[in-house]
Short mmCIF file of C-alpha atoms and ligand atoms in Angstrom, two decimals:
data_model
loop_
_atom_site.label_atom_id
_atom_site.label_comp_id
_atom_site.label_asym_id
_atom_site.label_seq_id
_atom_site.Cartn_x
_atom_site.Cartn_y
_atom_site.Cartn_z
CA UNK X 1 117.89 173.74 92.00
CA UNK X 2 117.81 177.40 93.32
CA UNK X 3 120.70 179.18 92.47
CA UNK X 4 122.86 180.46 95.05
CA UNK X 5 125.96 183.04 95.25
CA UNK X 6 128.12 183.45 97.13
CA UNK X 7 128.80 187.02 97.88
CA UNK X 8 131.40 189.11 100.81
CA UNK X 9 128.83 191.24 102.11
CA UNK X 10 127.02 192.37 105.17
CA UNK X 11 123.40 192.12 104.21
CA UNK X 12 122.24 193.13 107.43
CA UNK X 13 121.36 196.63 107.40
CA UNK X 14 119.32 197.14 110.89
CA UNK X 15 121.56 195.54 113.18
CA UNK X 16 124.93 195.30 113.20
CA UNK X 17 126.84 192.02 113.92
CA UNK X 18 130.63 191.44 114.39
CA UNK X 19 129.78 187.81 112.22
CA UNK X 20 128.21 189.69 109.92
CA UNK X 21 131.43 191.69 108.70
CA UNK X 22 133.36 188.90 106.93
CA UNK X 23 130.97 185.82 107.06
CA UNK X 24 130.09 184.55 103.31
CA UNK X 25 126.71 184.12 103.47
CA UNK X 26 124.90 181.67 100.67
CA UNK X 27 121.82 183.70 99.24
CA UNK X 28 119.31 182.31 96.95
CA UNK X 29 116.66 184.87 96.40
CA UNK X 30 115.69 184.38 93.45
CA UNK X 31 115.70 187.33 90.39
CA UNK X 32 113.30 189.40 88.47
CA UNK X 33 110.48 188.05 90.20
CA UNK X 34 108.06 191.08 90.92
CA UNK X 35 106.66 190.76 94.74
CA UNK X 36 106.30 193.89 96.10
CA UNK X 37 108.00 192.87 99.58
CA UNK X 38 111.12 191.78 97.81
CA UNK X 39 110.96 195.11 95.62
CA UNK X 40 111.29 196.66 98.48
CA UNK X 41 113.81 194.56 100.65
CA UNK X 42 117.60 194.71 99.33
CA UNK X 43 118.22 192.23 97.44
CA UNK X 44 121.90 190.55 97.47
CA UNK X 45 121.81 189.49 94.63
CA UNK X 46 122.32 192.75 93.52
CA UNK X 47 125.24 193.90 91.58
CA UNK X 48 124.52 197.85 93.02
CA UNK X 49 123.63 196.52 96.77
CA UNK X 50 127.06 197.63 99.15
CA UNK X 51 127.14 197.59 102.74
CA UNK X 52 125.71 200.90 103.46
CA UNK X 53 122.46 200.21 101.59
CA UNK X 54 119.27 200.67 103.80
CA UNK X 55 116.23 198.69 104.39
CA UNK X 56 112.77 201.24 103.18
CA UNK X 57 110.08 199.76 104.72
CA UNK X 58 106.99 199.51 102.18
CA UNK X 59 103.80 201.39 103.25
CA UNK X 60 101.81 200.04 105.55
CA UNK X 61 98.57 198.99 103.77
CA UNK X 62 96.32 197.33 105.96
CA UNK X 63 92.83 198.75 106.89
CA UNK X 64 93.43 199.87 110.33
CA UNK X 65 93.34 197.00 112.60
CA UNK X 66 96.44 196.91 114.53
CA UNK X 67 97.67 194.86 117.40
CA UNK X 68 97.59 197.14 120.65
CA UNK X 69 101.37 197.16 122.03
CA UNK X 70 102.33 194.39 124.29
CA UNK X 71 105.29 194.86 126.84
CA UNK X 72 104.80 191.12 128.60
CA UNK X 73 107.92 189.77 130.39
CA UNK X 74 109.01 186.79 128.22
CA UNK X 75 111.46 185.09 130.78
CA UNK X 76 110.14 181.76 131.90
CA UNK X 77 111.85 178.95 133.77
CA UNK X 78 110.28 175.62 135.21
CA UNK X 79 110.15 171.62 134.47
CA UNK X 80 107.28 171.85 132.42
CA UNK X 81 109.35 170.25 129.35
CA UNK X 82 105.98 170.12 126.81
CA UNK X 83 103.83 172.83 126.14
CA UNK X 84 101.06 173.49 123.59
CA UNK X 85 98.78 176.00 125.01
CA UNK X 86 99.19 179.42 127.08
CA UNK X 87 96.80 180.23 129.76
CA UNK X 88 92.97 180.32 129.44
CA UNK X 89 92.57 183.49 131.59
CA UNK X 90 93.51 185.73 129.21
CA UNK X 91 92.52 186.85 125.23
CA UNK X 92 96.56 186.01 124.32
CA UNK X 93 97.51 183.59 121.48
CA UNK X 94 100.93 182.78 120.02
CA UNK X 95 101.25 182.83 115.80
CA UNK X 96 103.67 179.84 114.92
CA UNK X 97 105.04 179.69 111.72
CA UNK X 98 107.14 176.24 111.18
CA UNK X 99 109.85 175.29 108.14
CA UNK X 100 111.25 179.08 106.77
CA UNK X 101 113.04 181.49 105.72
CA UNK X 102 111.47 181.24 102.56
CA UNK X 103 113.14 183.91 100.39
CA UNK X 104 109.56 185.55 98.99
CA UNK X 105 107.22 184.26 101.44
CA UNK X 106 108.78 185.54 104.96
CA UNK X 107 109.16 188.53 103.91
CA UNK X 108 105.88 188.37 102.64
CA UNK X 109 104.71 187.88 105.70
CA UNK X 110 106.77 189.69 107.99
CA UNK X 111 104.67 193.04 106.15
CA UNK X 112 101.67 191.56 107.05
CA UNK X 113 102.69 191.13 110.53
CA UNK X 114 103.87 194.52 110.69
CA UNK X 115 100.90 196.40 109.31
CA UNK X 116 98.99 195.21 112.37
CA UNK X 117 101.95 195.37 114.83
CA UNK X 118 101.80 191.57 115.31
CA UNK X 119 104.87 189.57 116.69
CA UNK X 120 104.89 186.16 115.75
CA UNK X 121 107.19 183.32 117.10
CA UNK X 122 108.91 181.56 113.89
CA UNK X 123 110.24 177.61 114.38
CA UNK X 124 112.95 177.91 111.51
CA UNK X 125 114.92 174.89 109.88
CA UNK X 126 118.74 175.63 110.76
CA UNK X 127 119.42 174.73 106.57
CA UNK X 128 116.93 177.49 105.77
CA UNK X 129 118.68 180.16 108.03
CA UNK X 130 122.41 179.45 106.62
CA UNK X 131 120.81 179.73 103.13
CA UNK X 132 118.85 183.12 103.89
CA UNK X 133 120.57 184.23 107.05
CA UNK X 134 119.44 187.87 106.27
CA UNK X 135 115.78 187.00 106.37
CA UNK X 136 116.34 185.68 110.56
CA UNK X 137 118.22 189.30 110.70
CA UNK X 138 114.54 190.56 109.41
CA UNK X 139 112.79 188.29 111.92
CA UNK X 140 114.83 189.43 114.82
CA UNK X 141 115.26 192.59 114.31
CA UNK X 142 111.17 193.53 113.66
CA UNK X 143 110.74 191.86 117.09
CA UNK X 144 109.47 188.62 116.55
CA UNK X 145 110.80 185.36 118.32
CA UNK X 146 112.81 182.19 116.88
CA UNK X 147 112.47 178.94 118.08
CA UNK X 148 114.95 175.78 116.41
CA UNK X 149 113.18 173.63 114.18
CA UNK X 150 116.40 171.25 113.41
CA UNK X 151 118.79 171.34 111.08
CA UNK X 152 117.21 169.24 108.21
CA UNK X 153 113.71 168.71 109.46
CA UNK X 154 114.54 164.75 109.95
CA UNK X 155 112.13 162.84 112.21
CA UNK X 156 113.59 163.04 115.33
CA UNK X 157 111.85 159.87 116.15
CA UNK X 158 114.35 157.99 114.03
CA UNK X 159 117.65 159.82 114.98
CA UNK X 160 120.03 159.02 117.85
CA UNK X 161 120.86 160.76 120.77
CA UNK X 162 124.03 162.32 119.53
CA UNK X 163 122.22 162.92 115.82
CA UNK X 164 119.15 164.68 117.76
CA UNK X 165 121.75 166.55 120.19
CA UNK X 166 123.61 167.70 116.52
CA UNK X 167 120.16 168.88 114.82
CA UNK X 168 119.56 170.97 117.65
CA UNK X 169 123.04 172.12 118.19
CA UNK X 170 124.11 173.20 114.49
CA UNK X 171 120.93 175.18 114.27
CA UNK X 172 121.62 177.08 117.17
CA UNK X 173 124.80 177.64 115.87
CA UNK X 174 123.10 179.33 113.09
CA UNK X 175 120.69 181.38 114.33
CA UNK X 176 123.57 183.02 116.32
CA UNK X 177 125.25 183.40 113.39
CA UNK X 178 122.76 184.82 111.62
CA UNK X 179 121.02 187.25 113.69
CA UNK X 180 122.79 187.14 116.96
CA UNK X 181 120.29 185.62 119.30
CA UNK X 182 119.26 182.06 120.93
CA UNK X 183 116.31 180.08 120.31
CA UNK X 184 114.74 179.74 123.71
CA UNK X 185 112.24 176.79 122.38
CA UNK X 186 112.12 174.28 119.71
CA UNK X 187 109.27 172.49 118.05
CA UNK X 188 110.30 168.92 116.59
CA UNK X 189 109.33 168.33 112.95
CA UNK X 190 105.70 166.00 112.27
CA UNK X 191 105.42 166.80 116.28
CA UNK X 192 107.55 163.72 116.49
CA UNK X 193 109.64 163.49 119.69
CA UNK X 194 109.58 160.90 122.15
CA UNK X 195 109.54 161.98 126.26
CA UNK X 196 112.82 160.64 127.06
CA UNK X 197 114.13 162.87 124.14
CA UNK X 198 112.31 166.01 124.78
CA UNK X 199 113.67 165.71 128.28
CA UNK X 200 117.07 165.69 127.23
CA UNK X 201 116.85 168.28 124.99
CA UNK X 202 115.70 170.12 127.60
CA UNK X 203 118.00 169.26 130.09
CA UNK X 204 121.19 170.18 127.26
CA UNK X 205 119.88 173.06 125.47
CA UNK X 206 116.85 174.44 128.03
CA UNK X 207 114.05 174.35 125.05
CA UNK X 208 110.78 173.12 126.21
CA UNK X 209 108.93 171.40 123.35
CA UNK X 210 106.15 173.75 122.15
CA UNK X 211 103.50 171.96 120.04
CA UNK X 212 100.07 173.48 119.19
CA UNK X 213 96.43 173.54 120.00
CA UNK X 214 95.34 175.17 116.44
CA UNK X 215 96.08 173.09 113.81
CA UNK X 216 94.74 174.38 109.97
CA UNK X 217 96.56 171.92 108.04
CA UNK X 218 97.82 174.20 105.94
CA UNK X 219 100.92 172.08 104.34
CA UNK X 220 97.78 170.08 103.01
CA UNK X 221 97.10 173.33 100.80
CA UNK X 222 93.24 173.32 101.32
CA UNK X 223 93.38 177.49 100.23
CA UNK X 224 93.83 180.59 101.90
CA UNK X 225 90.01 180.56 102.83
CA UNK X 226 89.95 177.60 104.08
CA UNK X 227 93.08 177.97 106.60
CA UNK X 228 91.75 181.34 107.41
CA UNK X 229 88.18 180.01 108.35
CA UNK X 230 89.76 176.90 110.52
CA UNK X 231 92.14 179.18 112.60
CA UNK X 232 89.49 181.56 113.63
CA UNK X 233 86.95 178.86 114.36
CA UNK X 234 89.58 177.01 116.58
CA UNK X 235 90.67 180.11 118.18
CA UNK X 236 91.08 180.27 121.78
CA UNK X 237 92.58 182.09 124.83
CA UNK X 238 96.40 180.92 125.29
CA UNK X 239 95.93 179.27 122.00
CA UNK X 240 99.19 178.29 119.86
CA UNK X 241 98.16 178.22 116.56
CA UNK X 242 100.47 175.84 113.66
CA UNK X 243 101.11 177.55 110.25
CA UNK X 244 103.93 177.22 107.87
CA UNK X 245 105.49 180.60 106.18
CA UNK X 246 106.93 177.80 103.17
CA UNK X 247 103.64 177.90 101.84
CA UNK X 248 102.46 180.75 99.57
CA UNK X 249 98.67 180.03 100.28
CA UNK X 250 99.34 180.17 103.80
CA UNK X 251 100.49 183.34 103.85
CA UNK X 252 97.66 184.86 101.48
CA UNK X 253 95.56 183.15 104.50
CA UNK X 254 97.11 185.55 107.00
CA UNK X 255 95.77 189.19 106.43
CA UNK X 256 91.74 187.78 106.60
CA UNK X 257 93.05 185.66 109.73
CA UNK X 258 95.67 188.10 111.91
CA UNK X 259 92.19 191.10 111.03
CA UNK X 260 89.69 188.48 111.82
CA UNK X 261 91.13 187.21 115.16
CA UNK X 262 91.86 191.57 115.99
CA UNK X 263 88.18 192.04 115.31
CA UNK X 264 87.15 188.97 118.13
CA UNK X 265 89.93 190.41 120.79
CA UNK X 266 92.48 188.29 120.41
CA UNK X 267 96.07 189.64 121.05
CA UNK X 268 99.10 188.41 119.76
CA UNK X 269 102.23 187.65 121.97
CA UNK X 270 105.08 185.51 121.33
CA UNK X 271 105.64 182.27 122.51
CA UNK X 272 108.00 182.69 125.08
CA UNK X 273 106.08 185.47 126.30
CA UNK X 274 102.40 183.14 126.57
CA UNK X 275 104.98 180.65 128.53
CA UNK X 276 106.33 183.32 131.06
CA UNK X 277 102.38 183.94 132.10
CA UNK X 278 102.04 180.22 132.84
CA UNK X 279 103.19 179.49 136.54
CA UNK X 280 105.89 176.86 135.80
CA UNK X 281 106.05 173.94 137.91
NI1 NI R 301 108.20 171.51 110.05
#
């Protein structure tokens, strides 16, 4: 449906990967649309685009409120396998955002996010990141964390051990590929996962299973003000809050939420980094 190209070219332009130098990547952004993130973002589809072309960030445009700097260790070991919550102690939540890259959307959303100096944690579907692998460059290389979603966003509940083990596996492989780094967590698709599996995908790839405490519903597309208004009313210290960047309303949702959780003191931290304040057992 989306049409792709393939082209020989690095599209990477703030980090610089040895894959990056002869890998064919498959791009789908799509043309002449007329967001202002994209107009701004180098486009590969682009017949003038080479190598040395450099990423302009757009303005910042936000009204001031801004994430204060975070430097929180984000190492964390333990058996906790299952985690949806951070501590309680402290005014720290962890922005989720489930099923991308989403070639307008992400990088929709990754200039929100900056504007307010917000890090975010993004659970991406391994398909999504070989189709838009320059988008998880984006991700990565703004600071924000990736966790593995699976490969095709199958109910894991349904898959064998060895498909399961292959979901997870092929997009890890990806991510690598991509941007260079390793998920440290995963979040199943639908939440779906039984114990005995989330154990052994623990045991074989070290993710802990990270599911929520904040859930909008977004994906039921109930509008921005409506996904806005949930997420601050279910706030909460260590909270992990469930969004999904594949949906255009949910992103219009975020400036109104990421301001109005700023203005009530939350802080925004990563996933891995809400897990590395827990005390592991
Ligand atoms: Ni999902």
């Amino acid at each position: 449906m989306r049409r792709r190209k393939i082209l020989q070219l690095c599209s990477s332009t703030l980090i610089a990967l040895p894959a990056c130098s002869t890998k064919k990547d498959a791009l789908g952004l799509g043309v002449g649309n007329n967001n202002s993130a994209l107009a701004t973002y180098p486009n590969p589809q682009s017949a003038k685009m080479g190598a040395n072309t450099q990423y302009r960030p757009p303005a910042y445009v936000n009204n001031g409120l801004r994430n204060p700097n975070i430097d929180l260790p984000s190492s964390f070991n333990g058996k906790t396998v299952t985690h949806s919550r951070g501590l309680s102690s402290s005014p720290f939540v962890a922005m989720t955002f489930d099923d991308g890259p989403h070639p307008r959307n992400t990088p929709r959303l990754l200039d929100i996010l900056r504007a307010r100096n917000i890090r975010a944690t993004f659970y991406v579907i391994g398909g999504n990141v070989d189709r838009y692998p320059h988008i998880v460059r984006r991700i990565v290389a703004e600071g924000h964390e990736i966790g593995n979603h699976t490969y095709t966003h199958r109910k894991l509940t349904s898959l064998s051990d060895s498909e399961v083990k292959k979901e997870m596996r092929r997009t890890q492989d990806a991510i690598v590929r991509a941007a260079g780094v390793k998920p440290r967590t995963m979040r199943p698709p639908y939440g779906a996962l039984y114990q005995r599996q989330r154990s052994s995908i623990f045991s074989d790839f070290g993710y802990p299973t990270i599911m929520w405490s904040v859930d909008p519903l977004d994906w039921k597309r109930p509008g921005p003000s409506v996904v806005k208004s949930r997420i601050i009313s279910k706030a909460h210290n260590g909270a992990i809050i469930l969004a999904h960047d594949l949906h255009a309303p949910t992103v219009d949702a975020m400036p109104g939420t990421f301001d109005g959780l700023l203005s009530r003191g939350y802080k925004f931290i990563t996933v891995s980094q809400l897990l590395a304040q827990k005390r592991l057992a």
